[in-house]
Amino acid sequence: MKEPSVKPFVPRCFFLSLLLSIPLLLFLSYHSSTPTTISTTENPEPSIQETTPDLKIRPGYKTYESYIQRQLNKTLNPQLRKVWKTRDWDRKIQVFSRFFDELKHKGLISNGSKALCIGARMGQEVEALKRVGVSDSMGMDLVPSPPLVVEGDFHKQPFKDGTFDFEFSNVFDHALYPEKFVGEIERTLKTGGVCVLHVSLHKGTDKFSANDLYSIDPLKNLFKRSDLVHSRTVDGFGLDTEVVFRKKGTIELS
Protein backbone atom coordinates (compact mmCIF):
# COMPACT_ATOMS: atom_id res chain seq x y z
CA MET A 1 0.00 0.00 0.00
CA LYS A 2 1.42 3.40 -0.99
CA GLU A 3 2.11 5.68 1.89
CA PRO A 4 0.39 9.03 1.61
CA SER A 5 2.82 11.91 1.00
CA VAL A 6 3.18 14.41 3.76
CA LYS A 7 3.63 18.04 2.72
CA PRO A 8 5.86 20.04 5.03
CA PHE A 9 4.09 22.82 6.80
CA VAL A 10 5.50 26.24 5.94
CA PRO A 11 3.91 29.20 7.62
CA ARG A 12 2.45 31.81 5.34
CA CYS A 13 4.45 34.49 7.10
CA PHE A 14 7.66 32.89 5.70
CA PHE A 15 6.54 33.46 2.10
CA LEU A 16 5.51 37.00 2.95
CA SER A 17 8.87 37.86 4.48
CA LEU A 18 10.67 36.25 1.53
CA LEU A 19 8.73 38.33 -0.97
CA LEU A 20 9.45 41.49 0.98
CA SER A 21 13.19 40.75 1.22
CA ILE A 22 13.73 40.18 -2.54
CA PRO A 23 13.74 43.90 -3.49
CA LEU A 24 16.16 44.63 -0.66
CA LEU A 25 18.52 41.85 -1.76
CA LEU A 26 18.44 43.07 -5.36
CA PHE A 27 19.18 46.62 -4.24
CA LEU A 28 22.15 45.54 -2.10
CA SER A 29 23.47 43.31 -4.89
CA TYR A 30 23.34 46.15 -7.44
CA HIS A 31 25.15 48.65 -5.24
CA SER A 32 27.82 46.18 -4.13
CA SER A 33 28.67 45.44 -7.78
CA THR A 34 28.61 49.07 -8.95
CA PRO A 35 31.91 50.94 -8.40
CA THR A 36 31.71 54.05 -6.29
CA THR A 37 32.52 57.22 -8.20
CA ILE A 38 33.54 60.57 -6.80
CA SER A 39 32.39 63.69 -8.58
CA THR A 40 35.21 65.84 -9.89
CA THR A 41 32.96 68.81 -10.47
CA GLU A 42 32.86 69.84 -6.82
CA ASN A 43 34.41 73.18 -6.10
CA PRO A 44 37.57 72.54 -4.02
CA GLU A 45 36.92 74.38 -0.78
CA PRO A 46 39.71 76.75 0.24
CA SER A 47 40.77 76.89 3.86
CA ILE A 48 39.42 80.44 3.94
CA GLN A 49 37.36 82.21 1.33
CA GLU A 50 36.63 85.46 3.06
CA THR A 51 34.82 88.49 1.75
CA THR A 52 35.82 91.70 3.54
CA PRO A 53 34.97 95.34 2.88
CA ASP A 54 38.24 95.70 0.92
CA LEU A 55 38.22 92.33 -0.87
CA LYS A 56 34.97 90.99 -2.26
CA ILE A 57 34.61 87.65 -4.03
CA ARG A 58 32.19 87.83 -6.94
CA PRO A 59 29.35 85.29 -6.72
CA GLY A 60 27.98 83.05 -9.43
CA TYR A 61 30.34 80.06 -9.65
CA LYS A 62 28.60 76.80 -8.67
CA THR A 63 31.60 74.60 -9.52
CA TYR A 64 35.30 75.15 -10.02
CA GLU A 65 34.90 73.91 -13.59
CA SER A 66 32.39 76.68 -14.32
CA TYR A 67 34.91 79.23 -13.04
CA ILE A 68 37.72 77.74 -15.17
CA GLN A 69 35.49 77.65 -18.25
CA ARG A 70 34.69 81.33 -17.84
CA GLN A 71 38.38 82.16 -17.67
CA LEU A 72 39.03 80.05 -20.77
CA ASN A 73 36.32 81.93 -22.63
CA LYS A 74 38.59 84.98 -22.47
CA THR A 75 41.93 83.24 -22.89
CA LEU A 76 40.80 81.25 -25.94
CA ASN A 77 38.94 84.10 -27.61
CA PRO A 78 40.45 84.13 -31.14
CA GLN A 79 40.06 87.89 -31.60
CA LEU A 80 41.80 88.64 -28.31
CA ARG A 81 44.60 86.15 -29.01
CA LYS A 82 45.22 87.82 -32.35
CA VAL A 83 45.44 91.24 -30.68
CA TRP A 84 47.79 89.91 -27.98
CA LYS A 85 50.08 88.43 -30.65
CA THR A 86 50.13 91.47 -32.94
CA ARG A 87 49.03 94.98 -31.96
CA ASP A 88 49.59 94.54 -28.20
CA TRP A 89 52.78 92.50 -28.44
CA ASP A 90 55.47 95.17 -28.83
CA ARG A 91 53.58 97.81 -26.85
CA LYS A 92 53.21 95.60 -23.78
CA ILE A 93 56.78 94.36 -23.96
CA GLN A 94 58.03 97.95 -23.90
CA VAL A 95 55.91 98.85 -20.87
CA PHE A 96 56.76 95.68 -18.94
CA SER A 97 60.45 96.16 -19.75
CA ARG A 98 60.36 99.58 -18.07
CA PHE A 99 58.69 98.09 -14.98
CA PHE A 100 61.23 95.29 -14.70
CA ASP A 101 64.19 97.57 -15.37
CA GLU A 102 63.10 99.76 -12.46
CA LEU A 103 62.86 96.68 -10.23
CA LYS A 104 66.40 95.71 -11.26
CA HIS A 105 67.70 99.15 -10.26
CA LYS A 106 66.03 98.69 -6.87
CA GLY A 107 67.76 95.33 -6.40
CA LEU A 108 64.49 93.36 -6.38
CA ILE A 109 65.45 91.24 -9.39
CA SER A 110 68.74 90.47 -11.11
CA ASN A 111 70.02 88.82 -14.27
CA GLY A 112 70.59 85.67 -12.24
CA SER A 113 67.03 85.45 -10.95
CA LYS A 114 64.76 82.55 -11.86
CA ALA A 115 61.47 84.28 -12.69
CA LEU A 116 57.82 83.30 -13.18
CA CYS A 117 55.01 85.38 -14.71
CA ILE A 118 51.58 84.20 -13.52
CA GLY A 119 48.68 84.48 -15.95
CA ALA A 120 51.07 85.41 -18.76
CA ARG A 121 48.75 84.74 -21.74
CA MET A 122 51.02 84.89 -24.80
CA GLY A 123 54.15 85.72 -22.80
CA GLN A 124 54.72 89.47 -23.20
CA GLU A 125 55.92 89.77 -19.59
CA VAL A 126 58.30 86.84 -20.08
CA GLU A 127 59.78 88.35 -23.24
CA ALA A 128 60.20 91.67 -21.42
CA LEU A 129 62.14 89.98 -18.61
CA LYS A 130 64.42 88.30 -21.11
CA ARG A 131 65.05 91.59 -22.90
CA VAL A 132 66.18 93.29 -19.67
CA GLY A 133 68.61 90.43 -19.00
CA VAL A 134 66.62 87.98 -16.85
CA SER A 135 67.10 85.04 -19.19
CA ASP A 136 65.79 82.28 -16.86
CA SER A 137 62.17 83.42 -17.13
CA MET A 138 58.94 81.59 -17.90
CA GLY A 139 55.20 82.18 -17.89
CA MET A 140 52.23 80.13 -16.72
CA ASP A 141 48.61 80.26 -17.89
CA LEU A 142 45.60 77.97 -18.29
CA VAL A 143 46.40 77.82 -21.99
CA PRO A 144 50.09 77.27 -22.83
CA SER A 145 51.86 79.42 -25.41
CA PRO A 146 55.21 77.77 -26.21
CA PRO A 147 58.01 78.47 -25.82
CA LEU A 148 57.36 81.27 -23.29
CA VAL A 149 54.29 80.05 -21.38
CA VAL A 150 53.54 76.63 -19.87
CA GLU A 151 50.16 75.30 -18.76
CA GLY A 152 49.22 75.79 -15.11
CA ASP A 153 46.51 76.88 -12.68
CA PHE A 154 47.58 79.65 -10.32
CA HIS A 155 45.44 78.14 -7.55
CA LYS A 156 47.77 75.10 -7.66
CA GLN A 157 51.05 75.87 -9.36
CA PRO A 158 52.76 72.87 -11.03
CA PHE A 159 56.13 73.70 -9.45
CA LYS A 160 58.12 72.51 -6.44
CA ASP A 161 58.53 74.49 -3.25
CA GLY A 162 61.13 77.25 -3.43
CA THR A 163 61.56 77.21 -7.20
CA PHE A 164 61.62 80.92 -8.05
CA ASP A 165 63.49 84.06 -6.98
CA PHE A 166 60.89 86.36 -8.53
CA GLU A 167 57.20 86.11 -9.39
CA PHE A 168 55.09 88.69 -11.19
CA SER A 169 51.37 88.82 -11.85
CA ASN A 170 48.76 91.29 -13.02
CA VAL A 171 45.84 88.84 -12.76
CA PHE A 172 45.15 88.83 -9.01
CA ASP A 173 41.61 90.02 -9.78
CA HIS A 174 40.99 86.74 -11.64
CA ALA A 175 41.62 84.63 -8.52
CA LEU A 176 38.47 82.99 -7.18
CA TYR A 177 40.42 81.97 -4.08
CA PRO A 178 42.85 84.81 -3.28
CA GLU A 179 44.32 82.93 -0.31
CA LYS A 180 45.22 79.97 -2.52
CA PHE A 181 46.63 82.32 -5.17
CA VAL A 182 48.95 83.99 -2.64
CA GLY A 183 49.70 80.75 -0.80
CA GLU A 184 51.01 79.15 -4.00
CA ILE A 185 53.23 82.18 -4.66
CA GLU A 186 54.73 81.96 -1.18
CA ARG A 187 55.16 78.19 -1.50
CA THR A 188 57.04 78.36 -4.80
CA LEU A 189 59.15 81.43 -3.91
CA LYS A 190 62.59 80.89 -2.45
CA THR A 191 63.41 82.39 0.92
CA GLY A 192 64.08 86.06 0.29
CA GLY A 193 62.28 85.84 -3.06
CA VAL A 194 60.23 88.76 -4.35
CA CYS A 195 56.64 88.89 -5.59
CA VAL A 196 55.31 91.88 -7.56
CA LEU A 197 51.59 92.30 -8.12
CA HIS A 198 49.88 94.88 -10.31
CA VAL A 199 46.33 95.36 -9.07
CA SER A 200 43.42 97.74 -9.49
CA LEU A 201 42.26 99.64 -6.41
CA HIS A 202 40.50 102.59 -7.98
CA LYS A 203 39.27 101.36 -11.35
CA GLY A 204 36.70 98.76 -12.31
CA THR A 205 38.09 95.47 -13.61
CA ASP A 206 36.63 93.42 -16.46
CA LYS A 207 33.72 90.99 -16.46
CA PHE A 208 36.06 88.01 -16.14
CA SER A 209 37.39 89.15 -12.76
CA ALA A 210 36.52 86.93 -9.80
CA ASN A 211 37.20 89.45 -7.04
CA ASP A 212 37.30 93.19 -6.39
CA LEU A 213 40.10 94.76 -4.33
CA TYR A 214 39.76 98.21 -2.73
CA SER A 215 42.98 98.57 -0.68
CA ILE A 216 46.27 96.75 -0.15
CA ASP A 217 45.32 95.73 3.41
CA PRO A 218 43.85 92.36 2.32
CA LEU A 219 47.09 91.63 0.44
CA LYS A 220 49.14 92.33 3.57
CA ASN A 221 46.95 89.84 5.44
CA LEU A 222 47.14 87.22 2.69
CA PHE A 223 50.96 87.33 2.42
CA LYS A 224 51.48 85.62 5.78
CA ARG A 225 55.10 84.63 5.13
CA SER A 226 56.26 87.85 3.46
CA ASP A 227 56.99 91.48 4.27
CA LEU A 228 55.64 94.42 2.30
CA VAL A 229 58.55 96.10 0.51
CA HIS A 230 56.67 98.96 -1.12
CA SER A 231 53.54 99.98 -2.98
CA ARG A 232 53.20 102.72 -5.56
CA THR A 233 50.89 104.04 -8.23
CA VAL A 234 51.52 102.75 -11.75
CA ASP A 235 49.80 102.79 -15.13
CA GLY A 236 49.70 99.12 -16.02
CA PHE A 237 47.08 98.47 -18.69
CA GLY A 238 44.12 99.40 -16.51
CA LEU A 239 45.82 98.44 -13.24
CA ASP A 240 46.83 101.34 -11.01
CA THR A 241 48.87 99.96 -8.10
CA GLU A 242 52.11 98.00 -7.79
CA VAL A 243 52.60 96.02 -4.56
CA VAL A 244 55.89 94.28 -3.76
CA PHE A 245 56.45 91.58 -1.13
CA ARG A 246 59.60 89.71 -0.05
CA LYS A 247 59.37 86.22 1.45
CA LYS A 248 60.62 86.15 5.03
CA GLY A 249 63.61 84.22 6.26
CA THR A 250 67.35 84.17 6.04
CA ILE A 251 68.71 84.06 2.51
CA GLU A 252 70.97 81.04 2.10
CA LEU A 253 74.35 81.84 0.58
CA SER A 254 75.60 79.36 -2.00
Coordinates of C-alpha atoms in Angstrom, one line a residue:
M1 CA 0.0 0.0 0.0
K2 CA 1.4 3.4 -1.0
E3 CA 2.1 5.7 1.9
P4 CA 0.4 9.0 1.6
S5 CA 2.8 11.9 1.0
V6 CA 3.2 14.4 3.8
K7 CA 3.6 18.0 2.7
P8 CA 5.9 20.0 5.0
F9 CA 4.1 22.8 6.8
V10 CA 5.5 26.2 5.9
P11 CA 3.9 29.2 7.6
R12 CA 2.5 31.8 5.3
C13 CA 4.4 34.5 7.1
F14 CA 7.7 32.9 5.7
F15 CA 6.5 33.5 2.1
L16 CA 5.5 37.0 2.9
S17 CA 8.9 37.9 4.5
L18 CA 10.7 36.2 1.5
L19 CA 8.7 38.3 -1.0
L20 CA 9.5 41.5 1.0
S21 CA 13.2 40.7 1.2
I22 CA 13.7 40.2 -2.5
P23 CA 13.7 43.9 -3.5
L24 CA 16.2 44.6 -0.7
L25 CA 18.5 41.9 -1.8
L26 CA 18.4 43.1 -5.4
F27 CA 19.2 46.6 -4.2
L28 CA 22.2 45.5 -2.1
S29 CA 23.5 43.3 -4.9
Y30 CA 23.3 46.1 -7.4
H31 CA 25.2 48.6 -5.2
S32 CA 27.8 46.2 -4.1
S33 CA 28.7 45.4 -7.8
T34 CA 28.6 49.1 -9.0
P35 CA 31.9 50.9 -8.4
T36 CA 31.7 54.1 -6.3
T37 CA 32.5 57.2 -8.2
I38 CA 33.5 60.6 -6.8
S39 CA 32.4 63.7 -8.6
T40 CA 35.2 65.8 -9.9
T41 CA 33.0 68.8 -10.5
E42 CA 32.9 69.8 -6.8
N43 CA 34.4 73.2 -6.1
P44 CA 37.6 72.5 -4.0
E45 CA 36.9 74.4 -0.8
P46 CA 39.7 76.7 0.2
S47 CA 40.8 76.9 3.9
I48 CA 39.4 80.4 3.9
Q49 CA 37.4 82.2 1.3
E50 CA 36.6 85.5 3.1
T51 CA 34.8 88.5 1.8
T52 CA 35.8 91.7 3.5
P53 CA 35.0 95.3 2.9
D54 CA 38.2 95.7 0.9
L55 CA 38.2 92.3 -0.9
K56 CA 35.0 91.0 -2.3
I57 CA 34.6 87.7 -4.0
R58 CA 32.2 87.8 -6.9
P59 CA 29.3 85.3 -6.7
G60 CA 28.0 83.0 -9.4
Y61 CA 30.3 80.1 -9.6
K62 CA 28.6 76.8 -8.7
T63 CA 31.6 74.6 -9.5
Y64 CA 35.3 75.2 -10.0
E65 CA 34.9 73.9 -13.6
S66 CA 32.4 76.7 -14.3
Y67 CA 34.9 79.2 -13.0
I68 CA 37.7 77.7 -15.2
Q69 CA 35.5 77.6 -18.2
R70 CA 34.7 81.3 -17.8
Q71 CA 38.4 82.2 -17.7
L72 CA 39.0 80.0 -20.8
N73 CA 36.3 81.9 -22.6
K74 CA 38.6 85.0 -22.5
T75 CA 41.9 83.2 -22.9
L76 CA 40.8 81.2 -25.9
N77 CA 38.9 84.1 -27.6
P78 CA 40.4 84.1 -31.1
Q79 CA 40.1 87.9 -31.6
L80 CA 41.8 88.6 -28.3
R81 CA 44.6 86.2 -29.0
K82 CA 45.2 87.8 -32.4
V83 CA 45.4 91.2 -30.7
W84 CA 47.8 89.9 -28.0
K85 CA 50.1 88.4 -30.7
T86 CA 50.1 91.5 -32.9
R87 CA 49.0 95.0 -32.0
D88 CA 49.6 94.5 -28.2
W89 CA 52.8 92.5 -28.4
D90 CA 55.5 95.2 -28.8
R91 CA 53.6 97.8 -26.8
K92 CA 53.2 95.6 -23.8
I93 CA 56.8 94.4 -24.0
Q94 CA 58.0 98.0 -23.9
V95 CA 55.9 98.9 -20.9
F96 CA 56.8 95.7 -18.9
S97 CA 60.4 96.2 -19.7
R98 CA 60.4 99.6 -18.1
F99 CA 58.7 98.1 -15.0
F100 CA 61.2 95.3 -14.7
D101 CA 64.2 97.6 -15.4
E102 CA 63.1 99.8 -12.5
L103 CA 62.9 96.7 -10.2
K104 CA 66.4 95.7 -11.3
H105 CA 67.7 99.1 -10.3
K106 CA 66.0 98.7 -6.9
G107 CA 67.8 95.3 -6.4
L108 CA 64.5 93.4 -6.4
I109 CA 65.5 91.2 -9.4
S110 CA 68.7 90.5 -11.1
N111 CA 70.0 88.8 -14.3
G112 CA 70.6 85.7 -12.2
S113 CA 67.0 85.5 -10.9
K114 CA 64.8 82.5 -11.9
A115 CA 61.5 84.3 -12.7
L116 CA 57.8 83.3 -13.2
C117 CA 55.0 85.4 -14.7
I118 CA 51.6 84.2 -13.5
G119 CA 48.7 84.5 -16.0
A120 CA 51.1 85.4 -18.8
R121 CA 48.8 84.7 -21.7
M122 CA 51.0 84.9 -24.8
G123 CA 54.1 85.7 -22.8
Q124 CA 54.7 89.5 -23.2
E125 CA 55.9 89.8 -19.6
V126 CA 58.3 86.8 -20.1
E127 CA 59.8 88.3 -23.2
A128 CA 60.2 91.7 -21.4
L129 CA 62.1 90.0 -18.6
K130 CA 64.4 88.3 -21.1
R131 CA 65.1 91.6 -22.9
V132 CA 66.2 93.3 -19.7
G133 CA 68.6 90.4 -19.0
V134 CA 66.6 88.0 -16.8
S135 CA 67.1 85.0 -19.2
D136 CA 65.8 82.3 -16.9
S137 CA 62.2 83.4 -17.1
M138 CA 58.9 81.6 -17.9
G139 CA 55.2 82.2 -17.9
M140 CA 52.2 80.1 -16.7
D141 CA 48.6 80.3 -17.9
L142 CA 45.6 78.0 -18.3
V143 CA 46.4 77.8 -22.0
P144 CA 50.1 77.3 -22.8
S145 CA 51.9 79.4 -25.4
P146 CA 55.2 77.8 -26.2
P147 CA 58.0 78.5 -25.8
L148 CA 57.4 81.3 -23.3
V149 CA 54.3 80.0 -21.4
V150 CA 53.5 76.6 -19.9
E151 CA 50.2 75.3 -18.8
G152 CA 49.2 75.8 -15.1
D153 CA 46.5 76.9 -12.7
F154 CA 47.6 79.7 -10.3
H155 CA 45.4 78.1 -7.6
K156 CA 47.8 75.1 -7.7
Q157 CA 51.1 75.9 -9.4
P158 CA 52.8 72.9 -11.0
F159 CA 56.1 73.7 -9.5
K160 CA 58.1 72.5 -6.4
D161 CA 58.5 74.5 -3.3
G162 CA 61.1 77.3 -3.4
T163 CA 61.6 77.2 -7.2
F164 CA 61.6 80.9 -8.0
D165 CA 63.5 84.1 -7.0
F166 CA 60.9 86.4 -8.5
E167 CA 57.2 86.1 -9.4
F168 CA 55.1 88.7 -11.2
S169 CA 51.4 88.8 -11.9
N170 CA 48.8 91.3 -13.0
V171 CA 45.8 88.8 -12.8
F172 CA 45.1 88.8 -9.0
D173 CA 41.6 90.0 -9.8
H174 CA 41.0 86.7 -11.6
A175 CA 41.6 84.6 -8.5
L176 CA 38.5 83.0 -7.2
Y177 CA 40.4 82.0 -4.1
P178 CA 42.9 84.8 -3.3
E179 CA 44.3 82.9 -0.3
K180 CA 45.2 80.0 -2.5
F181 CA 46.6 82.3 -5.2
V182 CA 48.9 84.0 -2.6
G183 CA 49.7 80.7 -0.8
E184 CA 51.0 79.2 -4.0
I185 CA 53.2 82.2 -4.7
E186 CA 54.7 82.0 -1.2
R187 CA 55.2 78.2 -1.5
T188 CA 57.0 78.4 -4.8
L189 CA 59.1 81.4 -3.9
K190 CA 62.6 80.9 -2.5
T191 CA 63.4 82.4 0.9
G192 CA 64.1 86.1 0.3
G193 CA 62.3 85.8 -3.1
V194 CA 60.2 88.8 -4.4
C195 CA 56.6 88.9 -5.6
V196 CA 55.3 91.9 -7.6
L197 CA 51.6 92.3 -8.1
H198 CA 49.9 94.9 -10.3
V199 CA 46.3 95.4 -9.1
S200 CA 43.4 97.7 -9.5
L201 CA 42.3 99.6 -6.4
H202 CA 40.5 102.6 -8.0
K203 CA 39.3 101.4 -11.4
G204 CA 36.7 98.8 -12.3
T205 CA 38.1 95.5 -13.6
D206 CA 36.6 93.4 -16.5
K207 CA 33.7 91.0 -16.5
F208 CA 36.1 88.0 -16.1
S209 CA 37.4 89.2 -12.8
A210 CA 36.5 86.9 -9.8
N211 CA 37.2 89.4 -7.0
D212 CA 37.3 93.2 -6.4
L213 CA 40.1 94.8 -4.3
Y214 CA 39.8 98.2 -2.7
S215 CA 43.0 98.6 -0.7
I216 CA 46.3 96.7 -0.2
D217 CA 45.3 95.7 3.4
P218 CA 43.8 92.4 2.3
L219 CA 47.1 91.6 0.4
K220 CA 49.1 92.3 3.6
N221 CA 46.9 89.8 5.4
L222 CA 47.1 87.2 2.7
F223 CA 51.0 87.3 2.4
K224 CA 51.5 85.6 5.8
R225 CA 55.1 84.6 5.1
S226 CA 56.3 87.8 3.5
D227 CA 57.0 91.5 4.3
L228 CA 55.6 94.4 2.3
V229 CA 58.5 96.1 0.5
H230 CA 56.7 99.0 -1.1
S231 CA 53.5 100.0 -3.0
R232 CA 53.2 102.7 -5.6
T233 CA 50.9 104.0 -8.2
V234 CA 51.5 102.7 -11.7
D235 CA 49.8 102.8 -15.1
G236 CA 49.7 99.1 -16.0
F237 CA 47.1 98.5 -18.7
G238 CA 44.1 99.4 -16.5
L239 CA 45.8 98.4 -13.2
D240 CA 46.8 101.3 -11.0
T241 CA 48.9 100.0 -8.1
E242 CA 52.1 98.0 -7.8
V243 CA 52.6 96.0 -4.6
V244 CA 55.9 94.3 -3.8
F245 CA 56.5 91.6 -1.1
R246 CA 59.6 89.7 -0.1
K247 CA 59.4 86.2 1.5
K248 CA 60.6 86.2 5.0
G249 CA 63.6 84.2 6.3
T250 CA 67.4 84.2 6.0
I251 CA 68.7 84.1 2.5
E252 CA 71.0 81.0 2.1
L253 CA 74.3 81.8 0.6
S254 CA 75.6 79.4 -2.0

